[in-house]
GROMACS .gro file of C-alpha atoms in nm:
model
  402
    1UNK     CA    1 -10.518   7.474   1.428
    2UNK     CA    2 -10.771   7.340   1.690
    3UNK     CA    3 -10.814   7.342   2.040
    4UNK     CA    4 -11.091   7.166   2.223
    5UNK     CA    5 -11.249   7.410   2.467
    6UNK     CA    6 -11.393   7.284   2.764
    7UNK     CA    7 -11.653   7.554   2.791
    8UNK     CA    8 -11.825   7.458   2.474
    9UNK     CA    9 -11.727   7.041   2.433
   10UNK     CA   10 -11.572   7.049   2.127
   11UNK     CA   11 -11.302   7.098   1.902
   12UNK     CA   12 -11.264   7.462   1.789
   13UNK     CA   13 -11.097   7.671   1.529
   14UNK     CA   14 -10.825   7.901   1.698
   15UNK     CA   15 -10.829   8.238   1.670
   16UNK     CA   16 -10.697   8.470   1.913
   17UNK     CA   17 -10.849   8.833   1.980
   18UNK     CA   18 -10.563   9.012   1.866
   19UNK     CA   19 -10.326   8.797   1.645
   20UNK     CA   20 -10.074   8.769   1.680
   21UNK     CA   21 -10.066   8.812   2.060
   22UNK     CA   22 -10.175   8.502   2.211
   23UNK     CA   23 -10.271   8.552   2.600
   24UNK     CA   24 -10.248   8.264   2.828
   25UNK     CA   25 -10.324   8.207   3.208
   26UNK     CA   26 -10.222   7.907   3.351
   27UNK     CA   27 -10.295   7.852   3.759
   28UNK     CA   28  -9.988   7.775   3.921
   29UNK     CA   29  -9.900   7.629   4.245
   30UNK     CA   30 -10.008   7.649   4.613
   31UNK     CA   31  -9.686   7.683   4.765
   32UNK     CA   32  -9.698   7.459   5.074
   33UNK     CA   33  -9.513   7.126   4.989
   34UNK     CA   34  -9.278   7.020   4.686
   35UNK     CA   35  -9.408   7.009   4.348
   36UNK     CA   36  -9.554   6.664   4.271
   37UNK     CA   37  -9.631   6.535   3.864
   38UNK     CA   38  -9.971   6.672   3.884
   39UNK     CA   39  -9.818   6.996   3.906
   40UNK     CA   40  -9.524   6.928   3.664
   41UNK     CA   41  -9.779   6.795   3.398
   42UNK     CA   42 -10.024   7.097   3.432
   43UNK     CA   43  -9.639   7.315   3.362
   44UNK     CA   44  -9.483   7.092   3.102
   45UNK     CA   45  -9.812   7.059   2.890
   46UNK     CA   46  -9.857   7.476   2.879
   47UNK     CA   47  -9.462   7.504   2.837
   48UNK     CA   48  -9.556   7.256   2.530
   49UNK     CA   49  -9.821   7.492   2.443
   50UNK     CA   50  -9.610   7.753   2.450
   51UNK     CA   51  -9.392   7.663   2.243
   52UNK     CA   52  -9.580   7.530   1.963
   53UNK     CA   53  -9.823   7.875   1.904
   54UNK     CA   54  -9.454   8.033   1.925
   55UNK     CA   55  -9.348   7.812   1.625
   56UNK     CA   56  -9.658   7.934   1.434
   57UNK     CA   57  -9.601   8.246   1.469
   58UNK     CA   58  -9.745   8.417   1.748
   59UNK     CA   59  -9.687   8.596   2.031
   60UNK     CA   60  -9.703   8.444   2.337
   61UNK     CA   61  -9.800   8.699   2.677
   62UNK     CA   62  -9.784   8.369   2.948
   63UNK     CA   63  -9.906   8.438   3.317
   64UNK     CA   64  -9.910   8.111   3.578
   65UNK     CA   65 -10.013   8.281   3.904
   66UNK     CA   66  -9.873   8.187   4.260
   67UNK     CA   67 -10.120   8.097   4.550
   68UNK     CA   68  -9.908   8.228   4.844
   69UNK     CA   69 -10.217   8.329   5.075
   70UNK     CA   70 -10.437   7.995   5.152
   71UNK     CA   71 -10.549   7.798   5.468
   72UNK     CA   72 -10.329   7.517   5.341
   73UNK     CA   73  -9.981   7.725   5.379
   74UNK     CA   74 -10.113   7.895   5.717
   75UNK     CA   75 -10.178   7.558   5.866
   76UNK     CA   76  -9.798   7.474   5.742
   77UNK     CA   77  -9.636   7.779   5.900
   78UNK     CA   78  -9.809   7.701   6.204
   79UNK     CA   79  -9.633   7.301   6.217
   80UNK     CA   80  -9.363   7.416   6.189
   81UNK     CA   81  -9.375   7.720   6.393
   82UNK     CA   82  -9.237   7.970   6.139
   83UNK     CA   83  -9.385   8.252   5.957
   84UNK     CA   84  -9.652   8.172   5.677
   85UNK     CA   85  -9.463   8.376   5.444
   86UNK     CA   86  -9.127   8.184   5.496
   87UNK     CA   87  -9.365   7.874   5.437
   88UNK     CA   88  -9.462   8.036   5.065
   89UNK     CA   89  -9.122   8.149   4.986
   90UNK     CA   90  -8.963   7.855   5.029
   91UNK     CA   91  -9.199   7.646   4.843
   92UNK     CA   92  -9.296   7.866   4.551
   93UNK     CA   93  -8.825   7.843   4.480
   94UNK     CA   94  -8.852   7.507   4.522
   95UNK     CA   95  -9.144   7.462   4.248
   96UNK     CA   96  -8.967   7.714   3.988
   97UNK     CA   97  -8.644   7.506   4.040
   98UNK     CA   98  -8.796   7.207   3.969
   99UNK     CA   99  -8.984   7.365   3.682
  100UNK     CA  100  -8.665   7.490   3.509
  101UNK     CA  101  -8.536   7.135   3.580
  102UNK     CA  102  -8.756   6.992   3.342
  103UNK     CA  103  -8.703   7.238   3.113
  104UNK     CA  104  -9.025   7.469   3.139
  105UNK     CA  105  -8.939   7.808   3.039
  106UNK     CA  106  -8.994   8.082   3.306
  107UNK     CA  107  -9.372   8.261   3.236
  108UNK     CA  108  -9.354   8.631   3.129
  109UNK     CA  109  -9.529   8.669   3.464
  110UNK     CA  110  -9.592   8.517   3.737
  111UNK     CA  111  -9.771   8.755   4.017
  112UNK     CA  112  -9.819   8.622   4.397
  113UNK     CA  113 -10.166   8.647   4.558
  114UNK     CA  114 -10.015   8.831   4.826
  115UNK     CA  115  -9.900   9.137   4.639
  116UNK     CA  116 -10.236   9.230   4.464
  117UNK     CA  117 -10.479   9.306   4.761
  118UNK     CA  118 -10.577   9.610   4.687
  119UNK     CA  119 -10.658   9.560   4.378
  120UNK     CA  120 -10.877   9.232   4.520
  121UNK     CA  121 -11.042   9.487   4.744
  122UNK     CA  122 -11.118   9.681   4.504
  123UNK     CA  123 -11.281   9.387   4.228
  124UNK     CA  124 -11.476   9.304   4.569
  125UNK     CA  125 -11.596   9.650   4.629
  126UNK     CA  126 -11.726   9.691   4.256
  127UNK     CA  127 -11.883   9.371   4.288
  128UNK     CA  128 -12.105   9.462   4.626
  129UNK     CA  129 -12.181   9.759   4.436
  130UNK     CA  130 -12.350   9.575   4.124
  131UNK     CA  131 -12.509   9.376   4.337
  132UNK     CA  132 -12.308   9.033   4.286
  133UNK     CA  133 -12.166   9.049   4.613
  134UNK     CA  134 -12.266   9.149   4.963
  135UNK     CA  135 -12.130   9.206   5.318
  136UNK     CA  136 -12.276   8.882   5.581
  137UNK     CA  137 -12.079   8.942   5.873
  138UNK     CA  138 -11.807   8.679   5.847
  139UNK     CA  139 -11.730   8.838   5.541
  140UNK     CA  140 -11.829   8.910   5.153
  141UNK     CA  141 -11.991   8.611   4.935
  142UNK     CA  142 -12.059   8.618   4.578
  143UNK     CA  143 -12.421   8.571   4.533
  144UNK     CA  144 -12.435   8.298   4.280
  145UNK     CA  145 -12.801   8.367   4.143
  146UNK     CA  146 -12.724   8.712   4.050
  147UNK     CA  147 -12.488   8.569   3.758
  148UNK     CA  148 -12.736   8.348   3.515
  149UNK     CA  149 -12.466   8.175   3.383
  150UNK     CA  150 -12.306   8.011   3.626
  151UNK     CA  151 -12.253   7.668   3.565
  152UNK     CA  152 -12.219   7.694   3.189
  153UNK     CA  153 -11.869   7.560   3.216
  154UNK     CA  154 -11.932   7.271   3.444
  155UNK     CA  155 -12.235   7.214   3.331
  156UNK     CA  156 -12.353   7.191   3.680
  157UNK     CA  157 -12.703   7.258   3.710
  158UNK     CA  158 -12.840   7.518   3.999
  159UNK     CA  159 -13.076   7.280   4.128
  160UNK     CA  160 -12.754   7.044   4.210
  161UNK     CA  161 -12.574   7.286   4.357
  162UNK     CA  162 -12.823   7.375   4.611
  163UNK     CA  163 -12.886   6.995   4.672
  164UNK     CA  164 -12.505   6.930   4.752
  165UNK     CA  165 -12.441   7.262   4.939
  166UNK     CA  166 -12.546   7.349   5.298
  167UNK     CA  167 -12.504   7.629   5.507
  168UNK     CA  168 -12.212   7.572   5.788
  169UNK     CA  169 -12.315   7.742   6.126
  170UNK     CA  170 -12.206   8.129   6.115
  171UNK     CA  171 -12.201   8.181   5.752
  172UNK     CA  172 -12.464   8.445   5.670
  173UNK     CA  173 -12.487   8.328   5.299
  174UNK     CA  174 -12.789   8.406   5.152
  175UNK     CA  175 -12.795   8.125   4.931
  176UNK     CA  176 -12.623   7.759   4.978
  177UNK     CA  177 -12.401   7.818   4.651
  178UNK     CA  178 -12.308   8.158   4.756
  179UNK     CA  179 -11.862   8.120   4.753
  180UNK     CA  180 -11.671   8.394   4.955
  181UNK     CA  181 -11.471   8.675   4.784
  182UNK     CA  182 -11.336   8.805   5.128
  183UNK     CA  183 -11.333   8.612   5.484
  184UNK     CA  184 -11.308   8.804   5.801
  185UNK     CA  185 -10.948   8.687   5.987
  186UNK     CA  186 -10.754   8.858   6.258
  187UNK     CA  187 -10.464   8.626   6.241
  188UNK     CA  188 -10.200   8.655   5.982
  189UNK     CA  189 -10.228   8.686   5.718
  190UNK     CA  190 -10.440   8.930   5.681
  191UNK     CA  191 -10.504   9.297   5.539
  192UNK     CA  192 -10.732   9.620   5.596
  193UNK     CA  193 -11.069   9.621   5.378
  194UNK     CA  194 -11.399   9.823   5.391
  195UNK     CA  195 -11.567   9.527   5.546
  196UNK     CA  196 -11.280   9.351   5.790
  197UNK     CA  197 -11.000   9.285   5.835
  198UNK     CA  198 -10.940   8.959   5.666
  199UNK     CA  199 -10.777   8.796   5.307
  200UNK     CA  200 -10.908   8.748   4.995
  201UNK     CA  201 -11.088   8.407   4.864
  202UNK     CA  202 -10.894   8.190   4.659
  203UNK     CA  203 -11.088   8.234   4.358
  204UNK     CA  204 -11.111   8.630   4.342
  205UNK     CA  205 -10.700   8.593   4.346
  206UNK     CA  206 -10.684   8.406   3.961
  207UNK     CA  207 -10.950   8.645   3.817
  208UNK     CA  208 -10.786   8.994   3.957
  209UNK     CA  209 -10.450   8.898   3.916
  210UNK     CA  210 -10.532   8.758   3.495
  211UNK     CA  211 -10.741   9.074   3.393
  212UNK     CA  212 -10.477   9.254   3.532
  213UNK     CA  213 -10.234   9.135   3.306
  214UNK     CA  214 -10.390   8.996   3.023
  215UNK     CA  215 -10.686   9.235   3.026
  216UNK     CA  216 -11.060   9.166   3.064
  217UNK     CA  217 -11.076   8.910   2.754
  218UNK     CA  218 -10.829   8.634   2.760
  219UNK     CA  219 -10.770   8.388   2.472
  220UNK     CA  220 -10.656   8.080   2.683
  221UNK     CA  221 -10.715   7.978   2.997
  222UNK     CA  222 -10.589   7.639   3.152
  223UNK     CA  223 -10.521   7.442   3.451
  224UNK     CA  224 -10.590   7.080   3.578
  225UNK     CA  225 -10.952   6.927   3.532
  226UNK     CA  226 -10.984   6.926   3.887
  227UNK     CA  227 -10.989   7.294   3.869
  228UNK     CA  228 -11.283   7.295   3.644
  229UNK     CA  229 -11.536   7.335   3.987
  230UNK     CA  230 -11.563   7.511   4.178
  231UNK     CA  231 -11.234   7.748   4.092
  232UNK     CA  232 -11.319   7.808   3.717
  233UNK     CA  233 -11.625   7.788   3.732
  234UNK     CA  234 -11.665   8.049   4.009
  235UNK     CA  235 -11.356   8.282   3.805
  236UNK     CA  236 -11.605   8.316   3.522
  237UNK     CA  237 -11.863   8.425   3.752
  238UNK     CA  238 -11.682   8.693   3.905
  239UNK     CA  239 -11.505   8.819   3.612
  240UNK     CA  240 -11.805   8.836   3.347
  241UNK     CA  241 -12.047   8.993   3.652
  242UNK     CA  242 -11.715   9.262   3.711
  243UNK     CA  243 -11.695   9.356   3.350
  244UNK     CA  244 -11.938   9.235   3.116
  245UNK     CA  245 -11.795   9.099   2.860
  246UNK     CA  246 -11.638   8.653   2.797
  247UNK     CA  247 -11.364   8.623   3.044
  248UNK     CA  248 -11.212   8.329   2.831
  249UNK     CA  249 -11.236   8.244   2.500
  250UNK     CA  250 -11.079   7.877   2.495
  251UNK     CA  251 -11.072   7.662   2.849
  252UNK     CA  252 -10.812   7.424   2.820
  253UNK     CA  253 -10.794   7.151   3.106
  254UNK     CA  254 -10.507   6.866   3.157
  255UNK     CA  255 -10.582   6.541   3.290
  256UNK     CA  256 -10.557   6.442   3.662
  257UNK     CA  257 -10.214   6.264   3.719
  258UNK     CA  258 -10.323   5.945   3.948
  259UNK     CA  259 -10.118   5.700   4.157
  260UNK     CA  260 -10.272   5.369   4.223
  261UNK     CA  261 -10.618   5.483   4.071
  262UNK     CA  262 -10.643   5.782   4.338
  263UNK     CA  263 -10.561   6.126   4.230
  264UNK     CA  264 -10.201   6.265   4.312
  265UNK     CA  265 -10.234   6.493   4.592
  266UNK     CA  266 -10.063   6.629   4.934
  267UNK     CA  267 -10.430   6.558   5.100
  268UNK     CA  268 -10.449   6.176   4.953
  269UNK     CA  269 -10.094   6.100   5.093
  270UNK     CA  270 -10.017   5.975   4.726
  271UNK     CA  271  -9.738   6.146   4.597
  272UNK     CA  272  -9.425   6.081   4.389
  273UNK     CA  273  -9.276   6.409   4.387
  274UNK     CA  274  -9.070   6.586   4.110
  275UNK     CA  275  -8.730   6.564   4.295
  276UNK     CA  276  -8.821   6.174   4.387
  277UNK     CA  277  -8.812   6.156   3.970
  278UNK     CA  278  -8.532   6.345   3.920
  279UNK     CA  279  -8.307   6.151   4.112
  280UNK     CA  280  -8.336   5.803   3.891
  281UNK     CA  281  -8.439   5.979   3.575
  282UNK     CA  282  -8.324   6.246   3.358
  283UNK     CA  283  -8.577   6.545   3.308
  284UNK     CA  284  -8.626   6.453   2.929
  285UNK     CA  285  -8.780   6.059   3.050
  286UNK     CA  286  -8.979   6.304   3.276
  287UNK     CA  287  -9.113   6.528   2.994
  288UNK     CA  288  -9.193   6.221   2.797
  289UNK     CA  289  -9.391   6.026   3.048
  290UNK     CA  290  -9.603   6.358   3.111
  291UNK     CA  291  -9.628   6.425   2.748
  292UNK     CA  292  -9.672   6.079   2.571
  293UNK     CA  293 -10.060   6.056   2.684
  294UNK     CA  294 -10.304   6.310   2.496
  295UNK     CA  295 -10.360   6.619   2.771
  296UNK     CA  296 -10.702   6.565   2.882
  297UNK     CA  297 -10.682   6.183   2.975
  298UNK     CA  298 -10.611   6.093   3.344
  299UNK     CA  299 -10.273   5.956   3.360
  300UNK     CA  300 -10.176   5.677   3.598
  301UNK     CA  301  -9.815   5.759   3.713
  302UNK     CA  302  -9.584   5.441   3.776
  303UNK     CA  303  -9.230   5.339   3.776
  304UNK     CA  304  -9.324   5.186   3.449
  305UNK     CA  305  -9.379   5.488   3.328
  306UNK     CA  306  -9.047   5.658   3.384
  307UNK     CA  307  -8.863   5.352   3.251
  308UNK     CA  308  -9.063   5.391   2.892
  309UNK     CA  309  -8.952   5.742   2.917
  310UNK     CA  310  -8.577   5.682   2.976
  311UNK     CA  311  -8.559   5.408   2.699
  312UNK     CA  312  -8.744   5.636   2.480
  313UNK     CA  313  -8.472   5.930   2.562
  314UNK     CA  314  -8.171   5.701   2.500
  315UNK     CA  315  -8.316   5.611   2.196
  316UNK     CA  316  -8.357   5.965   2.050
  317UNK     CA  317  -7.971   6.056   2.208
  318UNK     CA  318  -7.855   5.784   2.011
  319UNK     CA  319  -8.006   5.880   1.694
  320UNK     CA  320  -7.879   6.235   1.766
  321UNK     CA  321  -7.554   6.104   1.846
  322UNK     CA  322  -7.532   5.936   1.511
  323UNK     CA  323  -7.663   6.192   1.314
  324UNK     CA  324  -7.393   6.500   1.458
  325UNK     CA  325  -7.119   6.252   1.375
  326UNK     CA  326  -7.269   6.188   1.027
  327UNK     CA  327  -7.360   6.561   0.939
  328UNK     CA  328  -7.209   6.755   0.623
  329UNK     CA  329  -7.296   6.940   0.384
  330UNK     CA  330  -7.441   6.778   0.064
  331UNK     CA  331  -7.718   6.649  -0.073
  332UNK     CA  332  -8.006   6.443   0.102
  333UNK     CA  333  -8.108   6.135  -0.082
  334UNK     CA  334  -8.491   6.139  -0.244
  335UNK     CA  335  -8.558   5.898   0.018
  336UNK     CA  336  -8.493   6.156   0.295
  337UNK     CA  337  -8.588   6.489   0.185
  338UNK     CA  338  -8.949   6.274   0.139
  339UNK     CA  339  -8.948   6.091   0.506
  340UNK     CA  340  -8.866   6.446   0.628
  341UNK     CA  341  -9.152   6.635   0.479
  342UNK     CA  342  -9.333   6.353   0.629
  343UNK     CA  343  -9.263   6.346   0.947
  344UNK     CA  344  -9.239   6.743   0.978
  345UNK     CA  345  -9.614   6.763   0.822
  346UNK     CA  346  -9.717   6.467   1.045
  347UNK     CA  347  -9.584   6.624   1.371
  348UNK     CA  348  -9.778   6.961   1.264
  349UNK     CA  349 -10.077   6.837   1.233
  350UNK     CA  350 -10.041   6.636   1.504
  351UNK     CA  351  -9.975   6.958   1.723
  352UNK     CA  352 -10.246   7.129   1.530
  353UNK     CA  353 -10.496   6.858   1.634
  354UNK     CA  354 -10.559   6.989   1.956
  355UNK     CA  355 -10.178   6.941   2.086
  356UNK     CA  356 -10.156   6.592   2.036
  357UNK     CA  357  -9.810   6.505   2.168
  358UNK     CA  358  -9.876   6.153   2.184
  359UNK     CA  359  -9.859   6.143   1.784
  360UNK     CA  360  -9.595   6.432   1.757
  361UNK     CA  361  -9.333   6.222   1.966
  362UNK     CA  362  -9.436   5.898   1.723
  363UNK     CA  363  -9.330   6.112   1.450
  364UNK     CA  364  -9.037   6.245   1.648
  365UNK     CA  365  -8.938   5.882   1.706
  366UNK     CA  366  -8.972   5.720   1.344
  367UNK     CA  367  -8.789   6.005   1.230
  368UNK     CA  368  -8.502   5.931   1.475
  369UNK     CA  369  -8.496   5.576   1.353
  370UNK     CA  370  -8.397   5.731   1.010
  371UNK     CA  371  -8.019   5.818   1.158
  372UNK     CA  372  -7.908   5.438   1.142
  373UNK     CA  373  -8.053   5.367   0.751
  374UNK     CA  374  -7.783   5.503   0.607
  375UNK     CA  375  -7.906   5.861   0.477
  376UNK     CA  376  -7.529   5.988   0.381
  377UNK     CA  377  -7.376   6.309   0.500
  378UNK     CA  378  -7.629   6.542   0.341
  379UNK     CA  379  -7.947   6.344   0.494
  380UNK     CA  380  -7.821   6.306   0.842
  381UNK     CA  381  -7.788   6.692   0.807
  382UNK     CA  382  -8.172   6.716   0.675
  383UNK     CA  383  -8.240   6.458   0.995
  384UNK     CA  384  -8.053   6.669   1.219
  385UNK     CA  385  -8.214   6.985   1.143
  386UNK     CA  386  -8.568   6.847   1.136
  387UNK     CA  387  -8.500   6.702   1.496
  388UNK     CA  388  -8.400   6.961   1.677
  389UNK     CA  389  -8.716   7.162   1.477
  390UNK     CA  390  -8.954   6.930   1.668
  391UNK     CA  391  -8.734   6.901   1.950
  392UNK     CA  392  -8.754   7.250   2.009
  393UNK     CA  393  -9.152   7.189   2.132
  394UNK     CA  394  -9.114   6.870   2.277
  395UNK     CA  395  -8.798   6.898   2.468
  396UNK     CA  396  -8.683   6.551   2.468
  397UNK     CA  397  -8.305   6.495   2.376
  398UNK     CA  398  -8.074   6.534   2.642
  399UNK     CA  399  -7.853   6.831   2.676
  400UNK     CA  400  -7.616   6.585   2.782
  401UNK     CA  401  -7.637   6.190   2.692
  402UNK     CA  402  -7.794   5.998   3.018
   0.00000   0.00000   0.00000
């Protein structure tokens, strides 16, 4: 089984620290508006994930954190004149409904920002004290030449750093690329610290709240490319200056969803929203426009899109339809038992090849297409079974017939 790992550019061999527990961060929403495809790609690609390393065997410890302390959600509340954390918990329901709407199973965990401060305060503290991190009166910055590495996941070279950063009046940074950890506020929210009173950086949030649950090693980390700089980036620099050791073993990054060539995004205006699909389309067309291009390509999001899905999903209820009616016990024709092994060692290694549901729903599909030739009671039982097999990672026939 491979993976291709962003942090080295290539195609790897898995192998998790401690088969076979497989540990897995994923970075989850910022709760301020409704849950839009970029999000539900990042969730149904992982729940994808998920379910495949379950399928081979392992164990599966999932974590897909909750941003619920950000400018973004602040500068919500205050529109609409309502507390920030009303703003949060309103939002962060509305994107696990949605989630469980398209079928994405529940993480093991999924911790809010605004519940681990102390232990923030205390990954800050322990990071002024190695001398990664220091005090510059509008609060603590990392200090980004302390940590030699940094940039070895972007591959974004110092020298470009400096050239693209500057130094807004009032920051005491001693360095252009230094990022805060902690930033002084009196407004809420905000919480008690050694240096102010103030709330923690975004990127400090993902790397406390991971190690806390995962430990200080984990085997998989993903999220959507655009997460790759500064947030990663700046994660690994935190984590490896806290503790010493590789934060992440395998960086796994999904493709930005766009909609007409821009990226998808609250801040871009372009949106088409999860609930906006869900209203014309059933979740399984949903899953199968998100999941029929490879992970890490961009995907442009259209109408088009959703209709392939749906005629794709009436397809496979068909077959399904055809093959319960059809099922009893028996034996399968040559002709099937062989197209089965097929197709079942097809969609493996197409899973195996670095998650490659493009191919595994092909396989999915021409194995359908094997209900209306005929294959006699015992076959469309052999069909039937082999279906819902791959069905159970992909997540594509109905519960009920569209």
């Amino acid at each position: 089984m491979r993976i291709f790992n962003t942090l080295t550019g290539r195609e790897e061999e898995f192998s998790p620290l401690r088969p076979p527990l497989v540990t897995m961060y994923v970075c989850g929403p910022t709760v301020y508006d409704l849950p839009h495809m970029g999000h539900a790609r990042v969730a149904v690609f992982f729940d994808v994930v998920r379910r495949w390393l379950t399928r081979r065997g392992f164990s599966v410890r999932m974590v897909m954190n909750v941003t619920d302390v950000e400018d973004k959600i602040i500068n919500r509340a205050r529109e609409l004149g309502v507390p920030w954390s009303a703003v949060a918990r309103h939002y962060e329901a509305a994107f696990w409904e949605d989630m469980l709407r398209l079928g994405v199973s529940p993480p093991d965990i999924a911790p809010r920002a605004s519940e681990h401060i102390p232990e923030m305060v205390e990954a800050i503290g322990s990071l002024v004290e190695g001398g990664h991190a220091y005090f510059a009166g509008d609060g603590v910055y990392f200090h980004v030449p302390s940590f030699p590495g940094y940039g070895k996941l972007s591959k974004i070279r110092r020298e470009e750093l400096v050239a693209g950063a500057r130094i807004e009046p009032g920051e005491g940074k001693r360095d252009p690329a230094d990022f805060a950890l902690w930033k002084c506020r009196e407004e809420e929210p905000s919480w008690d610290s050694p240096w102010c009173r103030g709330r923690p950086g975004w990127h400090i949030e993902c790397s406390v709240m991971s190690m806390k649950y995962l430990g200080e090693t984990i085997d998989i980390h993903g999220g959507g490319a655009d997460l790759i700089f500064p947030h990663h980036e700046n994660e690994i620099a935190q984590s490896e200056a806290l503790t010493g050791r590789t934060f992440v073993r395998y960086w796994m990054h999904v493709g930005l969803v766009r909609l007409k060539g821009e990226k998808m995004s609250k801040s871009t205006g372009l949106l088409f929203t999860v609930r906006e699909a869900l209203k014309r389309y059933s979740p399984e067309a949903v899953r199968h426009a998100l999941l029929n291009t490879h992970y890490r390509k961009p995907l442009e999001f259209d109408e088009a899109l959703l209709e392939e899905g749906s005629s794709a999903v009436r397809e496979l209820s068909a077959a399904h339809r055809e093959l319960l009616e059809a099922a009893a016990p028996g034996p399968a024709p040559p002709w099937v038992e062989g197209e089965v092994e097929r197709r079942l060692r097809a969609f493996a290694s197409a899973m195996d090849s670095d998650f490659n549901t493009h191919l595994a729903i092909g396989e999915m599909r021409s194995l359908a297409e094997a209900a209306f030739r005929d294959p006699g009671p015992g076959g469309a039982s052999l069909i039937l079974l082999a279906l819902w097999e791959m069905d159970s990672v992909l997540g594509l026939v109905p519960r009920a017939d569209p």
